[in-house]
mmCIF file of C-alpha atoms in Angstrom:
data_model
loop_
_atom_site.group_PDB
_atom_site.id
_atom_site.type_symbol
_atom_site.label_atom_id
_atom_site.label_comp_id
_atom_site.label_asym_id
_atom_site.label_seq_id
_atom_site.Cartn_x
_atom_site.Cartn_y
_atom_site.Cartn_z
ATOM 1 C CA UNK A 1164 54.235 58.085 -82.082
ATOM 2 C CA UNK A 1165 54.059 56.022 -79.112
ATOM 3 C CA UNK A 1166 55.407 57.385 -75.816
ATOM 4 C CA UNK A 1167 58.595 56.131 -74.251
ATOM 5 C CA UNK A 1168 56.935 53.795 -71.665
ATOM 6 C CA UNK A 1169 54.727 51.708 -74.548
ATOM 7 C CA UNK A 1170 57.934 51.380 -76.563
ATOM 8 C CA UNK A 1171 59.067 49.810 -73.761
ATOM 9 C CA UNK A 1172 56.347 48.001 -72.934
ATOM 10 C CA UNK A 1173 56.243 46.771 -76.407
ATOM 11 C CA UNK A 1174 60.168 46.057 -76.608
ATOM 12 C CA UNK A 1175 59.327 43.529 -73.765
ATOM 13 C CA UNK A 1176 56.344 41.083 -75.442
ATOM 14 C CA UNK A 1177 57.964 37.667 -73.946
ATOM 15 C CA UNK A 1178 60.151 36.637 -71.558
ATOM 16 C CA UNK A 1179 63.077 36.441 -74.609
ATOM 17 C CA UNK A 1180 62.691 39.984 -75.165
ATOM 18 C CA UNK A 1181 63.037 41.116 -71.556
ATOM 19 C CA UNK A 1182 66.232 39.049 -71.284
ATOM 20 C CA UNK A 1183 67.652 40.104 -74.542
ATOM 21 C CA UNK A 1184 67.273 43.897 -72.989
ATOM 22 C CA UNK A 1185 69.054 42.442 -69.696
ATOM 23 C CA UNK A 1186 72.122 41.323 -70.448
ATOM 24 C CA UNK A 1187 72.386 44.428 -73.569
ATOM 25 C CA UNK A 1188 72.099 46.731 -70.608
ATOM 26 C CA UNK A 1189 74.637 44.840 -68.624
ATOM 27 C CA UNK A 1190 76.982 45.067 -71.790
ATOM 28 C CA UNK A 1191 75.584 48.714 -71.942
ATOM 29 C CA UNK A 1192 76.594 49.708 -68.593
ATOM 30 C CA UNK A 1193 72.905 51.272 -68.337
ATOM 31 C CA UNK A 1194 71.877 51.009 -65.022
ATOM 32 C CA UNK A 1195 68.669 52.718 -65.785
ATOM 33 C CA UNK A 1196 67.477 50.048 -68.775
ATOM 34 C CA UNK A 1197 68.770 46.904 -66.516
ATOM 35 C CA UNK A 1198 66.313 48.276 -63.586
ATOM 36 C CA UNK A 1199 63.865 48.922 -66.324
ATOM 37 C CA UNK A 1200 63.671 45.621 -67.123
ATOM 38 C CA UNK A 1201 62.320 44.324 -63.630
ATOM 39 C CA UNK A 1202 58.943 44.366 -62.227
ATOM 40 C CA UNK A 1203 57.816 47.546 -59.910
ATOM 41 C CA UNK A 1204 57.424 45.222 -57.058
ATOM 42 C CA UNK A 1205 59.123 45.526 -53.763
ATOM 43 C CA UNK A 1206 59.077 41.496 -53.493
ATOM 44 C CA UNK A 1207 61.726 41.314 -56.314
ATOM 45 C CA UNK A 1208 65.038 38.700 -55.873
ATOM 46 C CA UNK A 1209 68.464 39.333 -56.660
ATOM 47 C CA UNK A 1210 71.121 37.165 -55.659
ATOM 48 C CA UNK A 1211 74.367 37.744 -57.149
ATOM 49 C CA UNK A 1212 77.659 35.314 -57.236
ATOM 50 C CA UNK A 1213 78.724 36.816 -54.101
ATOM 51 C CA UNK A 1214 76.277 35.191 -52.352
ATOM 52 C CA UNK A 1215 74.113 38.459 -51.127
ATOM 53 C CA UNK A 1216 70.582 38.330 -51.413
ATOM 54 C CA UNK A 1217 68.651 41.422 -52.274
ATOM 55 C CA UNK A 1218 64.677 42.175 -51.770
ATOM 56 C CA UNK A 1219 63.498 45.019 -53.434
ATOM 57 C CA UNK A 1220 63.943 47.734 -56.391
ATOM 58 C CA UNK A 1221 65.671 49.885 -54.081
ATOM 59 C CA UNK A 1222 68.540 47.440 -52.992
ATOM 60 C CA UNK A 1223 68.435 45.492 -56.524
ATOM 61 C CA UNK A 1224 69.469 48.868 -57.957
ATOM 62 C CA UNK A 1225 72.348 49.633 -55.538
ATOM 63 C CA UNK A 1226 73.971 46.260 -56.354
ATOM 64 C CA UNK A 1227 73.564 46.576 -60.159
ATOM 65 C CA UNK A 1228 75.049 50.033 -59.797
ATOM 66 C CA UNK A 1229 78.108 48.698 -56.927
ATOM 67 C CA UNK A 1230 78.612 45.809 -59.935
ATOM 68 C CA UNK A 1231 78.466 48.987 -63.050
ATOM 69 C CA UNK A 1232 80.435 51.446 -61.387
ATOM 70 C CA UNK A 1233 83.925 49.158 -62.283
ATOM 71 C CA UNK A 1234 82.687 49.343 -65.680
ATOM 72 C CA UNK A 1235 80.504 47.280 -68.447
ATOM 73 C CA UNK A 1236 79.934 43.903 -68.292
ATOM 74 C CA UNK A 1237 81.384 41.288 -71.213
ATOM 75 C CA UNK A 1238 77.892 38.685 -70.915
ATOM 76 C CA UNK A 1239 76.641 36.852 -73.068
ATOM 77 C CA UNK A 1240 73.568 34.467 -72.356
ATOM 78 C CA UNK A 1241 73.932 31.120 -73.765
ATOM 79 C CA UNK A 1242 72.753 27.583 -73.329
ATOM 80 C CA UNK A 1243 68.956 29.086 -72.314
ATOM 81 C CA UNK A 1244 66.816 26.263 -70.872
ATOM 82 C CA UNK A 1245 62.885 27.579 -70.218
ATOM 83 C CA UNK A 1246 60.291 26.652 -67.759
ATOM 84 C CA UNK A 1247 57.224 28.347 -69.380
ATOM 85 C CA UNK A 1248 53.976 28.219 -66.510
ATOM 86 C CA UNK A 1249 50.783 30.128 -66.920
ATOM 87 C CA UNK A 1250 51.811 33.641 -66.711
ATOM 88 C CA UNK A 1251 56.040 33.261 -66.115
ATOM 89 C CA UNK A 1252 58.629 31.918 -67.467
ATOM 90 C CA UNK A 1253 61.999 30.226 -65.519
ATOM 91 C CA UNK A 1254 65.113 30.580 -67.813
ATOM 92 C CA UNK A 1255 68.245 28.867 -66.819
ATOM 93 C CA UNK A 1256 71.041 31.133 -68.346
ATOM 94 C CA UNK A 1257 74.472 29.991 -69.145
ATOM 95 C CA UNK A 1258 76.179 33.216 -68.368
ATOM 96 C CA UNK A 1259 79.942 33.666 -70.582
ATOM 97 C CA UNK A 1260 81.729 36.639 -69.281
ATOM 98 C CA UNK A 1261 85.258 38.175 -70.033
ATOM 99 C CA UNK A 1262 86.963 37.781 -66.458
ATOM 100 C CA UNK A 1263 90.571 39.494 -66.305
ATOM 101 C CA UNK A 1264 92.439 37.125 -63.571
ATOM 102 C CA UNK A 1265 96.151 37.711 -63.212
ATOM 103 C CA UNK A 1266 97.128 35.193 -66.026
ATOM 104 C CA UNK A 1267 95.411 37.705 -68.309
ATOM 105 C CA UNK A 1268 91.845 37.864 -70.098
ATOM 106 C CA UNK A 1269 90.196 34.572 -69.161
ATOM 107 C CA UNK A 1270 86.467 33.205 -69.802
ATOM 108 C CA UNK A 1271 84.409 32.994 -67.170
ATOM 109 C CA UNK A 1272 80.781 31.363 -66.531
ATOM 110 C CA UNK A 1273 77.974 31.601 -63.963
ATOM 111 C CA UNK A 1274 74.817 30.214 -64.116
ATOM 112 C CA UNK A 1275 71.612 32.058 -63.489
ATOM 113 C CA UNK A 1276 67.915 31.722 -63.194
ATOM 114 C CA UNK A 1277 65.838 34.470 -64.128
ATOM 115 C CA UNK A 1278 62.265 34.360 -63.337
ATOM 116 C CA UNK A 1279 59.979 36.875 -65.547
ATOM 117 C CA UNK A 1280 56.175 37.582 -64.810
ATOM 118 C CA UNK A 1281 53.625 38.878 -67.218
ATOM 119 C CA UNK A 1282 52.460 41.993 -65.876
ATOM 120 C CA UNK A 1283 50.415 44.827 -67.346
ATOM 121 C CA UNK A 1284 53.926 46.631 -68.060
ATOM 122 C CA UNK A 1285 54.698 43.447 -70.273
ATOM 123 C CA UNK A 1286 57.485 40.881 -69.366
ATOM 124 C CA UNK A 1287 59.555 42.081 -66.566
ATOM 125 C CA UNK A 1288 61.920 40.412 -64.380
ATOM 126 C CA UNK A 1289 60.683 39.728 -60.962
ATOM 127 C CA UNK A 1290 63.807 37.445 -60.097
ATOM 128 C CA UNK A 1291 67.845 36.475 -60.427
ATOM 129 C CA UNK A 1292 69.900 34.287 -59.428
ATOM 130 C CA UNK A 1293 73.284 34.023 -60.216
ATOM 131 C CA UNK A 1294 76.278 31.584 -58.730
ATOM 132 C CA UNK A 1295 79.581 30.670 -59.943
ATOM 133 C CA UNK A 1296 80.834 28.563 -62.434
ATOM 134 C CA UNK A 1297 83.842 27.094 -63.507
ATOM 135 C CA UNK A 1298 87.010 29.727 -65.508
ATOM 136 C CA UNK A 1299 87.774 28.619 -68.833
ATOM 137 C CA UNK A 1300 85.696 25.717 -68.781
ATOM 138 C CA UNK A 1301 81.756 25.119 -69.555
ATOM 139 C CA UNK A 1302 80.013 23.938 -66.206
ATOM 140 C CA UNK A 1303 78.033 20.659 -67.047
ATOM 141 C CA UNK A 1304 74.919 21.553 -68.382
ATOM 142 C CA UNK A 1305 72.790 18.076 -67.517
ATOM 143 C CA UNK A 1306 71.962 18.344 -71.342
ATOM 144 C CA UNK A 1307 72.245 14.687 -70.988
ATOM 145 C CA UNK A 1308 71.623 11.514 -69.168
ATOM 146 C CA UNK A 1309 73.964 11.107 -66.000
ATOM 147 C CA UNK A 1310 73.563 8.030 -65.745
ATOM 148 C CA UNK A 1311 71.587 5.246 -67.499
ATOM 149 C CA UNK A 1312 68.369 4.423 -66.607
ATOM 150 C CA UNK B 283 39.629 7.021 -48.627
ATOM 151 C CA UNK B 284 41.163 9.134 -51.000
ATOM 152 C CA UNK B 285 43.619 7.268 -53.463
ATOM 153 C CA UNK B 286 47.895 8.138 -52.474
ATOM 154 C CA UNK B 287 47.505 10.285 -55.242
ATOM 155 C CA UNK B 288 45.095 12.766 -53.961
ATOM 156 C CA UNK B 289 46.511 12.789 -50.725
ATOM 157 C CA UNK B 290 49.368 13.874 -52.079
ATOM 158 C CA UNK B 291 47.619 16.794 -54.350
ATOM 159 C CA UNK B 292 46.117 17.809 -50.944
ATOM 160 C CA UNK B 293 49.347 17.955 -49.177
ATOM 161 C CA UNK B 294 50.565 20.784 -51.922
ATOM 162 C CA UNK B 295 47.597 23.211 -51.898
ATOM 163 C CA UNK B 296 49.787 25.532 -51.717
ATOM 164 C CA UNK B 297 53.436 26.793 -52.406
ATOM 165 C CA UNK B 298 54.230 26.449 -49.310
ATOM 166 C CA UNK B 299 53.191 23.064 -48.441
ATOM 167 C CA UNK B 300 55.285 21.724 -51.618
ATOM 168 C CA UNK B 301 58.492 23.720 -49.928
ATOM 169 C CA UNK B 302 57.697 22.263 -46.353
ATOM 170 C CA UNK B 303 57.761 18.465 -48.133
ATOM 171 C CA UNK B 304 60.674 19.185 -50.038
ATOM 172 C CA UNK B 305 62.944 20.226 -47.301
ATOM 173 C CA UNK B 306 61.176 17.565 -45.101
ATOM 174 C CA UNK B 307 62.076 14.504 -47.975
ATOM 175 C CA UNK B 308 65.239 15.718 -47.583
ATOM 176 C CA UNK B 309 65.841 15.439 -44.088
ATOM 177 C CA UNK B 310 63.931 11.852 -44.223
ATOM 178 C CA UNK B 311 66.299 10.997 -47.223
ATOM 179 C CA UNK B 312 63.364 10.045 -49.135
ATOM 180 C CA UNK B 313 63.977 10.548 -52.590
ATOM 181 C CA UNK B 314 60.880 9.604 -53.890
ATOM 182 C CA UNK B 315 59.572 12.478 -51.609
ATOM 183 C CA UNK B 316 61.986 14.433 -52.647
ATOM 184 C CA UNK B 317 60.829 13.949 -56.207
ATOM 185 C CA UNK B 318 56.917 14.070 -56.047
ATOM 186 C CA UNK B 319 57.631 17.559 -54.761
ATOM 187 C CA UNK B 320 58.604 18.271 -58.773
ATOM 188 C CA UNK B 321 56.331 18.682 -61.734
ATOM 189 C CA UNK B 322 56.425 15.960 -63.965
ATOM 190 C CA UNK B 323 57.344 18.362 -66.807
ATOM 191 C CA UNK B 324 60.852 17.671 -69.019
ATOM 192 C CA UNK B 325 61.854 20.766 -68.745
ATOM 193 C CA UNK B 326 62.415 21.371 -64.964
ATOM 194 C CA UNK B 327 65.931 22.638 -63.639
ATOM 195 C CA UNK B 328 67.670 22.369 -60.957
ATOM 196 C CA UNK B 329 71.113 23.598 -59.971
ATOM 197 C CA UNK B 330 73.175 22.562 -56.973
ATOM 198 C CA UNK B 331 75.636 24.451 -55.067
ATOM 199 C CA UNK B 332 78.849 22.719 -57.047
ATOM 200 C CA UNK B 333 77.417 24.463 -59.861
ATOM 201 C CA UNK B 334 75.771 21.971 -62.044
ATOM 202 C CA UNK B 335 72.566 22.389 -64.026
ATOM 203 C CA UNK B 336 70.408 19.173 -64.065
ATOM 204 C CA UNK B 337 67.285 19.445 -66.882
ATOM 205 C CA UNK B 338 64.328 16.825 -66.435
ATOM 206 C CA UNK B 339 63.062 14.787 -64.148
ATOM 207 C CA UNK B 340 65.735 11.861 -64.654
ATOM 208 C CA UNK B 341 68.668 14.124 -64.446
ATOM 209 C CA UNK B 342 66.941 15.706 -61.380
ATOM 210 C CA UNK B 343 66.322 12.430 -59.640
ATOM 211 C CA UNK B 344 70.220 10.950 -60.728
ATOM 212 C CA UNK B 345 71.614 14.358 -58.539
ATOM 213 C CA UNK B 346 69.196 13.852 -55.774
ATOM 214 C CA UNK B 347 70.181 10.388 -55.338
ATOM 215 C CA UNK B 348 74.008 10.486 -55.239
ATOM 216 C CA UNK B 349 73.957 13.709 -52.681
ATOM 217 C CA UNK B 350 70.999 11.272 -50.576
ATOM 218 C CA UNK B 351 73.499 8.811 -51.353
ATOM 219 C CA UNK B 352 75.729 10.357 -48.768
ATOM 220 C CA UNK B 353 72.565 10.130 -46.087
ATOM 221 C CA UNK B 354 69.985 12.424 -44.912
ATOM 222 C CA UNK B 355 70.291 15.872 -45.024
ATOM 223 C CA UNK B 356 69.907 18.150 -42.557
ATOM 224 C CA UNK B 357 68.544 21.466 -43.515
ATOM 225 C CA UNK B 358 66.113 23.893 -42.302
ATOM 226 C CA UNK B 359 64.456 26.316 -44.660
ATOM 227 C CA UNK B 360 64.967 30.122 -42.934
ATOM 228 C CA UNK B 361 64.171 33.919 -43.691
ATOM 229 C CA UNK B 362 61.579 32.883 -47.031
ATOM 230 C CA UNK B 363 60.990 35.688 -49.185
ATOM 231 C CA UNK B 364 58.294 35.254 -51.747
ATOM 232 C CA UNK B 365 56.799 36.672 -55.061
ATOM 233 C CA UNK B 366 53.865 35.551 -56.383
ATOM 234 C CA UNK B 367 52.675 35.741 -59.503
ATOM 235 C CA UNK B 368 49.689 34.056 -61.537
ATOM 236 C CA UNK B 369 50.317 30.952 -61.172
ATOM 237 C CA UNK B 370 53.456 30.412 -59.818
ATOM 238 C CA UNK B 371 55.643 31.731 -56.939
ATOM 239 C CA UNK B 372 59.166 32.213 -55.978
ATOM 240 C CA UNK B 373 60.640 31.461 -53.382
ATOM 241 C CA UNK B 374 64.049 33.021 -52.129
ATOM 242 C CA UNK B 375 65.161 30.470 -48.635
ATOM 243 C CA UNK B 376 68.022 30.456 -46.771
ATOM 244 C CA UNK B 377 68.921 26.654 -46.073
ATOM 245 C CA UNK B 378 70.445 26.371 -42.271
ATOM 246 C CA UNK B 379 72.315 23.365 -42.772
ATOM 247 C CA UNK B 380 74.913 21.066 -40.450
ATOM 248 C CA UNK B 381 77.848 20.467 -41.954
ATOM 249 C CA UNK B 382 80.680 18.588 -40.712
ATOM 250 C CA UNK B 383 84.105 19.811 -40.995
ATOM 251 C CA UNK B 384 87.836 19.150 -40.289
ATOM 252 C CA UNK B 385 86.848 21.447 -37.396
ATOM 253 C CA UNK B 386 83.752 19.305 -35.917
ATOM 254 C CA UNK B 387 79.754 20.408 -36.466
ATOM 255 C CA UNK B 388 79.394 23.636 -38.160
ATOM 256 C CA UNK B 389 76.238 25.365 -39.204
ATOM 257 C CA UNK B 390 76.542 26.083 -43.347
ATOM 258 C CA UNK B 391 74.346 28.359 -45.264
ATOM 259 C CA UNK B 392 72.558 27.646 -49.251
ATOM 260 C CA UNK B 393 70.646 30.317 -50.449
ATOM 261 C CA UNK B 394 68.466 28.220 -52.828
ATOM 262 C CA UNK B 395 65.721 29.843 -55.372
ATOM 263 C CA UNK B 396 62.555 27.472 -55.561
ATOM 264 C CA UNK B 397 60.189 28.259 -58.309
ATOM 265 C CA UNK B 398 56.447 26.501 -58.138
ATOM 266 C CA UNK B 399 54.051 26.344 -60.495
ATOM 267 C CA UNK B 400 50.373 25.497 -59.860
ATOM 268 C CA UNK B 401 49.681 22.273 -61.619
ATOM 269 C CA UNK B 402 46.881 19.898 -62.056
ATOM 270 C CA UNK B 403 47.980 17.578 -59.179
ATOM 271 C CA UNK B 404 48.412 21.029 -57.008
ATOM 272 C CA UNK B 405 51.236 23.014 -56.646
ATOM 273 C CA UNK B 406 54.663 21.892 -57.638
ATOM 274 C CA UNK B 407 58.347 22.781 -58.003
ATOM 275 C CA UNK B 408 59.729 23.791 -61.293
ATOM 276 C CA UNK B 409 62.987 25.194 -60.820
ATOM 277 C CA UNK B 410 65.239 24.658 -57.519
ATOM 278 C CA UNK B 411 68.946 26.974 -57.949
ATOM 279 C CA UNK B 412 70.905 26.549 -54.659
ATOM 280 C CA UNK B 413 74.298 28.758 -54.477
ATOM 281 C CA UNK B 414 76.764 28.701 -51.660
ATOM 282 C CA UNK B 415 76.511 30.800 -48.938
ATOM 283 C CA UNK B 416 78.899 31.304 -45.853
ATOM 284 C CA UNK B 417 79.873 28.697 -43.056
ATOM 285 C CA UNK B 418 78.909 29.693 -39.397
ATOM 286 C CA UNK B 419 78.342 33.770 -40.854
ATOM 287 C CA UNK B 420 74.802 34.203 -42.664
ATOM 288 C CA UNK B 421 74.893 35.959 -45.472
ATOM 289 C CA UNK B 422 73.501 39.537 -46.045
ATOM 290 C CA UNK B 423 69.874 39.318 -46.925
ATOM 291 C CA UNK B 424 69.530 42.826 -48.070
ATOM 292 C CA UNK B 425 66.348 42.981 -45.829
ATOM 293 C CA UNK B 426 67.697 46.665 -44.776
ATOM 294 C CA UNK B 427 68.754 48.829 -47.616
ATOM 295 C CA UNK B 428 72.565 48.508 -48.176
ATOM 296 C CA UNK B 429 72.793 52.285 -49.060
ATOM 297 C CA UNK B 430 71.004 55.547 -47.903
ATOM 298 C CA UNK B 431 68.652 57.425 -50.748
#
């Protein structure tokens, strides 16, 4: 039986998979699995809607956990674009979350960039970025032309 | 001589060198600049601070040109943090930018996520995510740990 650290390692064999296990420990409230997920390399990115940037496992992990200790988050991934280069991928990450706003439960979105690496761990996450959206309504997603060529 | 072309795969030996010509096209306006900086790939993103996702070169270009539209842009790239990878790197910058306001010349802050890959014609951008930031205030770079372990 294969220890816990090649499960892992085998649970994250592309950039999908290491995303899939992102935003299920998000859901999950697992602050352990969502730091699992990046790279073991103090260069790692985190920006978060707020604006704040943060460098490092260390400080990536005290945001997550600020952001998990009001509870779980309601995201769901959707509208993935992908940037595959030799060795990492760029996925652009339509981000649907359950926002409750004074008018009651209301659907939020942010848009993200996550940037995984191929490392001898498997996929990991070696940066995200995350910025607002719009409530209730789907940013534009430059899915199409903006104007005509 | 060499040929425009290989001047120009000269001029981005490096990651860094395409990130000094992109923030330099934009202070010269020069959207053609602006755009050599980007891999000619279809499935390059870029999102601006309004919170719009722009996917492929055309859609790139159409956003660069109505913001360029508005004149040059003055912004200085500040406090880079990098990860590199095989292949590509990441770049986290803060953008020190003038803005002008109902209140006269302020200085604004982007924190922008620039993703290069290393291409045939040298290195080039892939992915460019640029979020708001603060007016006059920069924001926390979480380049000190935010809580004591």
């Amino acid at each position: 039986m294969p220890s816990p650290k090649a499960r892992a390692a085998a649970l994250m064999a592309s950039p999908e998979d290491a995303e899939a296990q992102f935003y299920e420990a998000l859901r999950d409230g697992d602050l352990d699995r969502v730091m699992a997920v990046w790279a073991d390399d103090e260069e790692v990115i985190c920006v978060h809607p707020g604006g704040t940037r943060m460098v490092g496992p260390d400080n990536v992990r005290a945001a997550f956990e600020a952001i998990l200790a009001n509870g779980t988050i309601v995201v769901h991934p959707e509208h993935v674009k992908r940037v595959h280069v030799m060795g990492s991928a760029v996925h652009s990450v339509l981000q649907r979350m359950a926002v409750t706003t004074d008018e009651g439960q209301r659907t939020g979105w942010i848009l993200a960039t996550n940037v995984y690496a191929k490392t001898a761990q498997g996929w990991r996450m070696v940066a995200h970025h995350a910025s607002p959206g719009a409530i209730d309504e789907a940013p534009d997603l430059g899915e199409t032309p903006s104007v005509l060529h």
